[in-house]
């Protein structure tokens, strides 16, 4: 894909900075980390990440609908990338969402992208299931997760279209700890939009010592062992219940409390918590954070 | 206090404990009634000084702050105990009220309710400060 402004730049190349900077290519991959492909628990760099309440989980699909990947500068200059809306399934690998040629080579310290609901015109990058895509369009969902979880005794399934529009802006690089990224002259620069799925299962956003839990989710499975997104509404954050309907306690006997911290919730229940948590999943170059704005 | 004039979409507060509240962030005492049963209760709210636990963000404001106006922050105690189940307070040792303890459901509900932006109301009134 070429930059839409490229032809304009031929006529006014000095104004576009081309003669001084040169140009490079940018490849934008989307990665749901190992968990999107292998589930939890997962071991990476000698550290095992998983649910503290004994559940394991595997995904069947992790679909994200993205648009408007932008490179700009704090001085309001834009690379004017033409990034069409795409849908990707992160369970199926690490797809390349966009490749941009002839991007001015320089530091772009303002990187942003959006979670937007897909449309029939969205480009299906890596074989997103047609049925899932139709459901996402119908529900206005930007994220779609489906999978299976078990604690060794009980097995539950889930399929959640998450309707959260998010602007991820001012993205910080998890690679070199700087704002944005550098486009190298005459080379290929790699950008990665990293989707942190573990955020969906954190039990607190008030502190940085969150645990991942699944028991409050599994507790509202229907008689077929399926957990719908709406069923999570029946779990008040201040009074979470276990599958027997008793107050949910951790392994120490302490009541389990989910703390949304600064997350804005319309209601204090697990469904709203999950949707609010979904707004924080978008990262840049691995662990790099963005500013999240729910739209 | 003085502040900069201009647009303000929301207010962020940081909650600190007060000696006047017996060292707690808040203190309540009252009578809860349900299905003909009345439960007297009292207790303090403690919010740990960890991470963002004491911050309350996104209290809606949506005004243009001008010179000489007054910004008011009102507390809505009615929101504090949304979701509290007073029937789960342990019985009082004597004739006094049941005590809200930090390990119980009522404290958990209060902990969430008191730190919600819905527990506050921000208002800006233009005009001369008295």
CSV table of C-alpha atoms in Angstrom, one decimal:
chain,number,residue,atom,x,y,z
A,1,UNK,CA,0.0,0.0,0.0
A,2,UNK,CA,1.3,3.4,-0.8
A,3,UNK,CA,1.0,6.6,1.1
A,4,UNK,CA,-1.8,8.7,-0.3
A,5,UNK,CA,0.3,11.8,-0.1
A,6,UNK,CA,3.1,10.4,-2.1
A,7,UNK,CA,2.0,11.9,-5.4
A,8,UNK,CA,1.6,15.2,-3.8
A,9,UNK,CA,5.1,14.9,-2.4
A,10,UNK,CA,6.6,14.4,-5.8
A,11,UNK,CA,5.6,17.9,-6.7
A,12,UNK,CA,6.7,19.5,-3.4
A,13,UNK,CA,9.3,17.1,-2.3
A,14,UNK,CA,11.2,19.6,-0.2
A,15,UNK,CA,8.1,20.5,1.7
A,16,UNK,CA,7.5,16.8,2.5
A,17,UNK,CA,11.0,16.4,3.8
A,18,UNK,CA,11.9,13.7,1.3
A,19,UNK,CA,15.1,15.0,0.0
A,20,UNK,CA,16.6,15.4,3.5
A,21,UNK,CA,15.2,12.3,5.2
A,22,UNK,CA,14.8,9.7,2.5
A,23,UNK,CA,12.1,7.1,2.8
A,24,UNK,CA,11.6,3.7,4.3
A,25,UNK,CA,9.0,1.0,4.6
A,26,UNK,CA,6.9,0.2,7.6
A,27,UNK,CA,5.4,-3.2,8.3
A,28,UNK,CA,2.7,-3.3,11.0
A,29,UNK,CA,2.1,-6.7,12.7
A,30,UNK,CA,-0.6,-7.5,15.2
A,31,UNK,CA,0.4,-9.9,18.0
A,32,UNK,CA,-1.9,-11.3,20.8
A,33,UNK,CA,1.2,-12.8,22.5
A,34,UNK,CA,1.6,-16.5,23.1
A,35,UNK,CA,-1.6,-16.7,25.1
A,36,UNK,CA,-3.7,-15.9,22.1
A,37,UNK,CA,-2.3,-19.0,20.4
A,38,UNK,CA,-1.6,-21.3,23.3
A,39,UNK,CA,-3.8,-20.0,26.1
A,40,UNK,CA,-2.9,-20.0,29.8
A,41,UNK,CA,-1.0,-21.0,31.7
A,42,UNK,CA,1.9,-20.1,29.5
A,43,UNK,CA,5.6,-19.9,30.3
A,44,UNK,CA,7.7,-17.1,28.8
A,45,UNK,CA,11.3,-16.2,29.8
A,46,UNK,CA,11.1,-18.6,32.7
A,47,UNK,CA,8.0,-17.0,34.1
A,48,UNK,CA,4.7,-18.8,34.2
A,49,UNK,CA,1.6,-16.7,33.6
A,50,UNK,CA,-1.8,-18.0,34.4
A,51,UNK,CA,-4.9,-17.9,36.6
A,52,UNK,CA,-4.4,-17.9,40.3
A,53,UNK,CA,-7.6,-19.9,40.9
A,54,UNK,CA,-6.4,-23.0,39.1
A,55,UNK,CA,-8.1,-22.5,35.7
A,56,UNK,CA,-6.5,-23.1,32.4
A,57,UNK,CA,-7.9,-21.6,29.2
A,58,UNK,CA,-7.4,-21.9,25.4
A,59,UNK,CA,-8.8,-19.7,22.7
A,60,UNK,CA,-10.5,-20.8,19.5
A,61,UNK,CA,-10.6,-17.2,18.1
A,62,UNK,CA,-9.1,-13.9,19.1
A,63,UNK,CA,-10.4,-11.4,16.5
A,64,UNK,CA,-9.5,-7.7,16.6
A,65,UNK,CA,-10.9,-5.0,14.3
A,66,UNK,CA,-8.4,-2.2,13.7
A,67,UNK,CA,-8.1,1.0,11.7
A,68,UNK,CA,-6.3,4.3,11.4
A,69,UNK,CA,-2.8,3.4,12.3
A,70,UNK,CA,-1.1,6.7,12.2
A,71,UNK,CA,2.4,8.1,12.5
A,72,UNK,CA,2.8,11.7,13.4
A,73,UNK,CA,5.0,14.1,15.2
A,74,UNK,CA,4.5,16.2,18.3
A,75,UNK,CA,4.9,19.1,15.8
A,76,UNK,CA,1.7,18.0,14.1
A,77,UNK,CA,3.3,16.6,11.0
A,78,UNK,CA,1.6,13.4,9.8
A,79,UNK,CA,3.0,10.6,7.6
A,80,UNK,CA,-0.5,10.4,6.1
A,81,UNK,CA,-0.6,6.6,6.0
A,82,UNK,CA,-3.6,5.1,4.2
A,83,UNK,CA,-4.5,2.4,6.7
A,84,UNK,CA,-7.7,0.7,5.7
A,85,UNK,CA,-9.9,-1.1,8.3
A,86,UNK,CA,-8.8,-4.7,8.9
A,87,UNK,CA,-9.9,-7.7,11.0
A,88,UNK,CA,-7.3,-10.2,12.2
A,89,UNK,CA,-7.5,-13.4,14.1
A,90,UNK,CA,-4.6,-13.5,16.6
A,91,UNK,CA,-5.3,-17.2,17.5
A,92,UNK,CA,-4.1,-18.0,13.9
A,93,UNK,CA,-0.7,-16.3,14.2
A,94,UNK,CA,0.9,-12.9,14.0
A,95,UNK,CA,-0.6,-11.3,10.9
A,96,UNK,CA,0.7,-8.3,9.1
A,97,UNK,CA,-2.1,-5.7,9.0
A,98,UNK,CA,-0.5,-3.1,6.9
A,99,UNK,CA,2.7,-2.5,4.9
A,100,UNK,CA,3.5,1.1,4.0
A,101,UNK,CA,6.0,2.1,1.4
A,102,UNK,CA,7.7,5.5,0.9
A,103,UNK,CA,7.3,6.7,4.5
A,104,UNK,CA,9.6,9.6,5.3
A,105,UNK,CA,12.5,8.3,7.3
A,106,UNK,CA,12.6,10.0,10.7
A,107,UNK,CA,11.3,9.6,14.3
A,108,UNK,CA,7.6,9.6,14.5
A,109,UNK,CA,6.9,10.3,18.2
A,110,UNK,CA,3.1,10.1,18.0
A,111,UNK,CA,1.8,6.6,17.1
A,112,UNK,CA,-1.9,5.9,17.4
A,113,UNK,CA,-4.5,3.3,16.2
A,114,UNK,CA,-8.1,2.6,16.8
A,115,UNK,CA,-10.3,-0.4,17.8
A,116,UNK,CA,-13.3,0.2,15.5
A,117,UNK,CA,-16.3,-2.1,14.7
A,118,UNK,CA,-15.8,-3.9,11.4
A,119,UNK,CA,-17.9,-3.4,8.3
A,120,UNK,CA,-18.5,-5.6,5.3
A,121,UNK,CA,-15.7,-3.5,3.7
A,122,UNK,CA,-13.1,-4.4,6.3
A,123,UNK,CA,-10.2,-6.4,4.9
A,124,UNK,CA,-10.0,-9.9,6.3
A,125,UNK,CA,-6.3,-10.3,6.8
A,126,UNK,CA,-5.9,-13.9,7.9
A,127,UNK,CA,-9.1,-15.9,7.5
A,128,UNK,CA,-11.3,-14.6,10.2
A,129,UNK,CA,-14.3,-16.9,10.4
A,130,UNK,CA,-17.2,-15.4,8.4
A,131,UNK,CA,-19.7,-16.2,11.1
A,132,UNK,CA,-17.6,-14.4,13.7
A,133,UNK,CA,-17.2,-11.4,11.4
A,134,UNK,CA,-20.9,-11.2,10.8
A,135,UNK,CA,-21.6,-11.3,14.5
A,136,UNK,CA,-19.0,-8.6,15.2
A,137,UNK,CA,-20.6,-6.4,12.5
A,138,UNK,CA,-24.1,-7.0,14.0
A,139,UNK,CA,-22.9,-6.3,17.6
A,140,UNK,CA,-20.6,-3.4,16.8
A,141,UNK,CA,-17.8,-5.5,18.4
A,142,UNK,CA,-14.2,-4.5,18.0
A,143,UNK,CA,-12.9,-7.6,19.9
A,144,UNK,CA,-14.2,-11.1,19.8
A,145,UNK,CA,-13.0,-13.9,22.0
A,146,UNK,CA,-14.1,-17.5,22.1
A,147,UNK,CA,-12.6,-20.5,23.8
A,148,UNK,CA,-12.7,-23.1,26.5
A,149,UNK,CA,-11.6,-23.1,30.1
A,150,UNK,CA,-11.3,-25.9,32.7
A,151,UNK,CA,-10.3,-26.3,36.3
A,152,UNK,CA,-9.9,-30.1,35.9
A,153,UNK,CA,-13.4,-30.8,37.2
A,154,UNK,CA,-15.6,-28.4,35.2
A,155,UNK,CA,-15.2,-27.2,31.6
A,156,UNK,CA,-16.9,-24.1,30.3
A,157,UNK,CA,-17.0,-22.4,26.9
A,158,UNK,CA,-17.3,-18.7,26.1
A,159,UNK,CA,-17.9,-16.5,23.0
A,160,UNK,CA,-17.9,-12.8,23.6
A,161,UNK,CA,-18.3,-10.0,21.1
A,162,UNK,CA,-16.9,-6.9,23.0
A,163,UNK,CA,-18.3,-3.6,21.7
A,164,UNK,CA,-15.7,-1.2,22.8
A,165,UNK,CA,-14.4,1.5,20.5
A,166,UNK,CA,-11.0,2.7,21.6
A,167,UNK,CA,-8.5,5.3,20.5
A,168,UNK,CA,-5.0,4.2,21.4
A,169,UNK,CA,-2.8,7.3,21.2
A,170,UNK,CA,0.6,8.5,22.3
A,171,UNK,CA,1.9,4.9,22.1
A,172,UNK,CA,5.2,4.3,23.8
A,173,UNK,CA,7.6,1.7,22.5
A,174,UNK,CA,8.1,-1.4,24.5
A,175,UNK,CA,11.3,-2.0,22.6
A,176,UNK,CA,13.4,1.1,23.2
A,177,UNK,CA,11.4,2.9,25.8
A,178,UNK,CA,10.8,6.0,23.6
A,179,UNK,CA,7.7,7.7,22.3
A,180,UNK,CA,6.6,6.2,18.9
A,181,UNK,CA,9.0,4.7,16.5
A,182,UNK,CA,11.8,5.5,14.0
A,183,UNK,CA,11.4,4.8,10.3
A,184,UNK,CA,14.8,3.9,8.9
A,185,UNK,CA,15.9,5.2,5.5
A,186,UNK,CA,15.8,2.7,2.7
A,187,UNK,CA,15.0,-0.1,5.2
A,188,UNK,CA,12.0,-1.9,6.6
A,189,UNK,CA,10.9,-0.8,10.0
A,190,UNK,CA,8.7,-3.1,12.1
A,191,UNK,CA,5.8,-1.9,14.2
A,192,UNK,CA,3.8,-4.3,16.4
A,193,UNK,CA,0.4,-3.6,17.8
A,194,UNK,CA,0.5,-5.9,20.8
A,195,UNK,CA,-2.9,-7.0,22.3
A,196,UNK,CA,-2.5,-7.9,26.0
A,197,UNK,CA,-5.4,-10.4,26.6
A,198,UNK,CA,-4.4,-11.0,30.2
A,199,UNK,CA,-5.8,-7.5,31.1
A,200,UNK,CA,-9.3,-9.0,30.5
A,201,UNK,CA,-8.9,-11.2,33.5
A,202,UNK,CA,-7.1,-8.9,36.0
A,203,UNK,CA,-8.7,-8.5,39.4
A,204,UNK,CA,-7.5,-5.0,40.0
A,205,UNK,CA,-6.7,-1.8,38.1
A,206,UNK,CA,-6.0,0.1,41.2
A,207,UNK,CA,-2.5,-1.4,41.8
A,208,UNK,CA,0.1,-3.1,39.7
A,209,UNK,CA,-0.1,-6.4,41.5
A,210,UNK,CA,-3.2,-7.8,39.7
A,211,UNK,CA,-3.9,-11.5,39.7
A,212,UNK,CA,-5.7,-13.3,36.8
A,213,UNK,CA,-8.9,-15.0,37.8
A,214,UNK,CA,-11.5,-17.0,36.0
A,215,UNK,CA,-13.7,-18.5,38.7
A,216,UNK,CA,-16.1,-15.5,38.8
A,217,UNK,CA,-16.6,-16.0,35.1
A,218,UNK,CA,-17.1,-19.8,35.3
A,219,UNK,CA,-19.5,-19.4,38.1
A,220,UNK,CA,-22.2,-17.9,35.8
A,221,UNK,CA,-22.0,-20.7,33.2
A,222,UNK,CA,-25.4,-21.9,32.0
A,223,UNK,CA,-26.5,-25.6,32.3
A,224,UNK,CA,-24.7,-26.3,29.0
A,225,UNK,CA,-21.4,-24.9,30.5
A,226,UNK,CA,-21.5,-21.8,28.3
A,227,UNK,CA,-20.8,-18.3,29.6
A,228,UNK,CA,-22.4,-15.5,27.8
A,229,UNK,CA,-21.3,-11.9,28.0
A,230,UNK,CA,-24.6,-10.9,29.4
A,231,UNK,CA,-24.4,-13.5,32.2
A,232,UNK,CA,-21.4,-11.7,33.6
A,233,UNK,CA,-23.9,-8.9,34.5
A,234,UNK,CA,-25.2,-11.1,37.3
A,235,UNK,CA,-21.9,-10.8,39.1
A,236,UNK,CA,-21.8,-7.6,41.2
A,237,UNK,CA,-18.2,-6.6,41.8
A,238,UNK,CA,-19.0,-6.0,45.5
A,239,UNK,CA,-20.6,-9.4,45.9
A,240,UNK,CA,-19.0,-12.0,43.6
A,241,UNK,CA,-20.4,-15.5,43.9
A,242,UNK,CA,-19.0,-19.0,43.3
A,243,UNK,CA,-20.7,-21.6,41.2
A,244,UNK,CA,-22.7,-22.7,44.3
A,245,UNK,CA,-24.0,-19.2,44.8
A,246,UNK,CA,-21.9,-18.7,47.9
A,247,UNK,CA,-19.6,-15.6,48.4
A,248,UNK,CA,-16.5,-16.2,46.4
A,249,UNK,CA,-13.4,-16.5,48.5
A,250,UNK,CA,-9.7,-16.9,47.5
A,251,UNK,CA,-7.5,-19.8,48.6
A,252,UNK,CA,-6.9,-17.9,51.9
A,253,UNK,CA,-10.6,-17.5,52.6
A,254,UNK,CA,-10.6,-13.8,51.8
A,255,UNK,CA,-13.6,-12.4,49.9
A,256,UNK,CA,-12.6,-11.9,46.2
A,257,UNK,CA,-13.0,-8.3,45.2
A,258,UNK,CA,-12.5,-6.8,41.7
A,259,UNK,CA,-11.2,-3.3,41.9
A,260,UNK,CA,-11.7,-1.2,38.7
A,261,UNK,CA,-9.5,1.6,40.0
A,262,UNK,CA,-9.6,4.4,37.4
A,263,UNK,CA,-11.6,2.4,34.9
A,264,UNK,CA,-14.9,4.0,34.1
A,265,UNK,CA,-17.8,1.6,34.6
A,266,UNK,CA,-21.5,2.3,33.8
A,267,UNK,CA,-22.4,-0.4,36.4
A,268,UNK,CA,-20.3,-2.2,39.0
A,269,UNK,CA,-20.7,-5.7,37.5
A,270,UNK,CA,-18.3,-8.1,35.9
A,271,UNK,CA,-19.6,-7.5,32.3
A,272,UNK,CA,-18.9,-3.8,32.6
A,273,UNK,CA,-15.6,-4.5,34.2
A,274,UNK,CA,-14.6,-6.8,31.3
A,275,UNK,CA,-15.6,-4.2,28.7
A,276,UNK,CA,-13.7,-1.5,30.5
A,277,UNK,CA,-10.7,-3.8,30.9
A,278,UNK,CA,-10.8,-4.4,27.1
A,279,UNK,CA,-10.1,-0.7,26.5
A,280,UNK,CA,-6.6,-1.2,28.1
A,281,UNK,CA,-5.5,-4.2,25.9
A,282,UNK,CA,-3.9,-2.3,23.1
A,283,UNK,CA,-0.1,-1.8,23.4
A,284,UNK,CA,2.8,-1.0,21.1
A,285,UNK,CA,6.0,-2.9,20.4
A,286,UNK,CA,5.4,-5.4,23.2
A,287,UNK,CA,5.0,-3.9,26.6
A,288,UNK,CA,4.7,-0.2,25.4
A,289,UNK,CA,1.6,1.5,26.7
A,290,UNK,CA,-0.7,3.9,24.9
A,291,UNK,CA,-3.1,6.4,26.2
A,292,UNK,CA,-6.5,4.8,26.1
A,293,UNK,CA,-9.7,6.7,25.2
A,294,UNK,CA,-13.0,4.8,25.1
A,295,UNK,CA,-15.0,6.3,22.3
B,1,UNK,CA,-7.4,28.1,45.8
B,2,UNK,CA,-6.4,29.4,42.4
B,3,UNK,CA,-6.7,27.5,39.2
B,4,UNK,CA,-6.1,28.1,35.5
B,5,UNK,CA,-9.1,29.3,33.5
B,6,UNK,CA,-10.2,27.2,30.5
B,7,UNK,CA,-12.1,24.1,29.5
B,8,UNK,CA,-12.4,21.3,32.1
B,9,UNK,CA,-14.0,18.1,31.2
B,10,UNK,CA,-13.6,16.1,34.4
B,11,UNK,CA,-12.1,16.3,37.9
B,12,UNK,CA,-9.7,13.9,39.6
B,13,UNK,CA,-9.5,13.7,43.4
B,14,UNK,CA,-7.0,12.1,45.7
B,15,UNK,CA,-8.5,10.8,48.9
B,16,UNK,CA,-6.5,11.0,52.1
B,17,UNK,CA,-7.5,9.9,55.6
B,18,UNK,CA,-8.3,12.4,58.3
B,19,UNK,CA,-7.6,12.4,62.0
B,20,UNK,CA,-11.1,13.9,62.5
B,21,UNK,CA,-12.5,10.6,61.1
B,22,UNK,CA,-10.6,8.5,63.6
B,23,UNK,CA,-7.8,8.0,61.0
B,24,UNK,CA,-10.2,6.6,58.4
B,25,UNK,CA,-11.1,8.0,55.0
B,26,UNK,CA,-14.7,8.0,55.9
B,27,UNK,CA,-16.9,7.0,58.8
B,28,UNK,CA,-20.6,6.0,58.8
B,29,UNK,CA,-23.1,5.1,61.5
B,30,UNK,CA,-26.7,4.4,60.8
B,31,UNK,CA,-29.6,2.1,60.7
B,32,UNK,CA,-30.3,-0.2,57.7
B,33,UNK,CA,-33.8,-1.6,57.3
B,34,UNK,CA,-35.0,-4.4,55.1
B,35,UNK,CA,-38.0,-6.8,55.2
B,36,UNK,CA,-38.9,-5.5,58.6
B,37,UNK,CA,-35.5,-6.0,60.1
B,38,UNK,CA,-33.4,-3.1,61.3
B,39,UNK,CA,-29.6,-3.3,61.7
B,40,UNK,CA,-27.6,-0.6,63.4
B,41,UNK,CA,-24.1,-0.3,62.0
B,42,UNK,CA,-21.0,1.8,62.2
B,43,UNK,CA,-17.5,1.7,60.9
B,44,UNK,CA,-14.6,3.3,59.0
B,45,UNK,CA,-13.4,3.1,55.5
B,46,UNK,CA,-9.7,2.5,54.8
B,47,UNK,CA,-8.1,2.9,51.4
B,48,UNK,CA,-4.5,1.7,51.1
B,49,UNK,CA,-1.9,4.1,49.8
B,50,UNK,CA,-1.1,1.8,46.9
B,51,UNK,CA,-1.0,2.5,43.2
B,52,UNK,CA,-4.1,4.4,42.1
B,53,UNK,CA,-6.3,3.2,44.9
B,54,UNK,CA,-6.8,6.6,46.4
B,55,UNK,CA,-7.5,8.4,43.1
B,56,UNK,CA,-11.0,9.0,41.8
B,57,UNK,CA,-10.9,10.0,38.1
B,58,UNK,CA,-13.4,11.2,35.6
B,59,UNK,CA,-15.8,13.0,37.8
B,60,UNK,CA,-17.8,14.7,35.1
B,61,UNK,CA,-17.6,18.5,34.9
B,62,UNK,CA,-17.8,19.8,31.3
B,63,UNK,CA,-17.5,23.5,31.8
B,64,UNK,CA,-15.2,26.4,30.9
B,65,UNK,CA,-13.6,27.6,34.1
B,66,UNK,CA,-13.5,31.3,34.3
B,67,UNK,CA,-11.9,33.8,36.7
B,68,UNK,CA,-13.6,34.3,40.1
B,69,UNK,CA,-15.9,31.3,39.9
B,70,UNK,CA,-16.3,28.6,42.5
B,71,UNK,CA,-15.7,24.9,41.9
B,72,UNK,CA,-17.7,22.8,44.2
B,73,UNK,CA,-17.2,19.1,44.9
B,74,UNK,CA,-20.1,17.4,46.5
B,75,UNK,CA,-20.0,14.0,48.1
B,76,UNK,CA,-23.0,11.6,47.5
B,77,UNK,CA,-23.0,9.3,50.5
B,78,UNK,CA,-26.1,7.6,49.1
B,79,UNK,CA,-23.8,6.0,46.5
B,80,UNK,CA,-21.3,4.7,49.1
B,81,UNK,CA,-23.1,1.7,50.2
B,82,UNK,CA,-24.7,0.6,47.0
B,83,UNK,CA,-24.5,-3.2,47.0
B,84,UNK,CA,-23.9,-3.5,50.7
B,85,UNK,CA,-25.6,-6.4,52.4
B,86,UNK,CA,-25.9,-5.4,56.0
B,87,UNK,CA,-27.3,-8.8,56.9
B,88,UNK,CA,-23.7,-10.1,56.5
B,89,UNK,CA,-22.3,-7.9,59.2
B,90,UNK,CA,-21.3,-10.0,62.2
B,91,UNK,CA,-23.6,-9.7,65.2
B,92,UNK,CA,-22.6,-7.1,67.7
B,93,UNK,CA,-20.9,-8.3,70.8
B,94,UNK,CA,-23.2,-6.4,73.0
B,95,UNK,CA,-26.1,-4.0,72.6
B,96,UNK,CA,-24.1,-1.7,70.3
B,97,UNK,CA,-24.2,-1.5,66.5
B,98,UNK,CA,-22.7,-4.0,64.2
B,99,UNK,CA,-19.2,-3.0,63.1
B,100,UNK,CA,-18.1,-2.7,59.5
B,101,UNK,CA,-14.8,-4.6,59.3
B,102,UNK,CA,-12.2,-4.4,56.5
B,103,UNK,CA,-12.6,-8.1,55.6
B,104,UNK,CA,-16.3,-8.0,55.1
B,105,UNK,CA,-18.7,-7.6,52.2
B,106,UNK,CA,-20.1,-4.3,53.4
B,107,UNK,CA,-16.6,-2.8,53.5
B,108,UNK,CA,-15.9,-4.1,50.1
B,109,UNK,CA,-19.1,-2.5,48.7
B,110,UNK,CA,-18.3,0.7,50.4
B,111,UNK,CA,-14.7,0.6,49.2
B,112,UNK,CA,-16.0,0.4,45.6
B,113,UNK,CA,-18.8,2.8,46.1
B,114,UNK,CA,-16.9,5.6,47.8
B,115,UNK,CA,-14.2,5.6,45.1
B,116,UNK,CA,-16.6,5.7,42.2
B,117,UNK,CA,-16.9,8.9,40.2
B,118,UNK,CA,-20.6,8.5,40.7
B,119,UNK,CA,-20.0,9.2,44.4
B,120,UNK,CA,-19.1,12.8,43.7
B,121,UNK,CA,-20.6,15.7,41.9
B,122,UNK,CA,-18.6,18.6,40.5
B,123,UNK,CA,-20.1,21.9,39.8
B,124,UNK,CA,-18.8,25.3,38.7
B,125,UNK,CA,-20.5,28.5,39.5
B,126,UNK,CA,-19.4,31.7,37.8
B,127,UNK,CA,-19.3,34.9,39.8
B,128,UNK,CA,-17.4,36.6,42.5
B,129,UNK,CA,-15.9,34.5,45.3
B,130,UNK,CA,-17.1,35.6,48.7
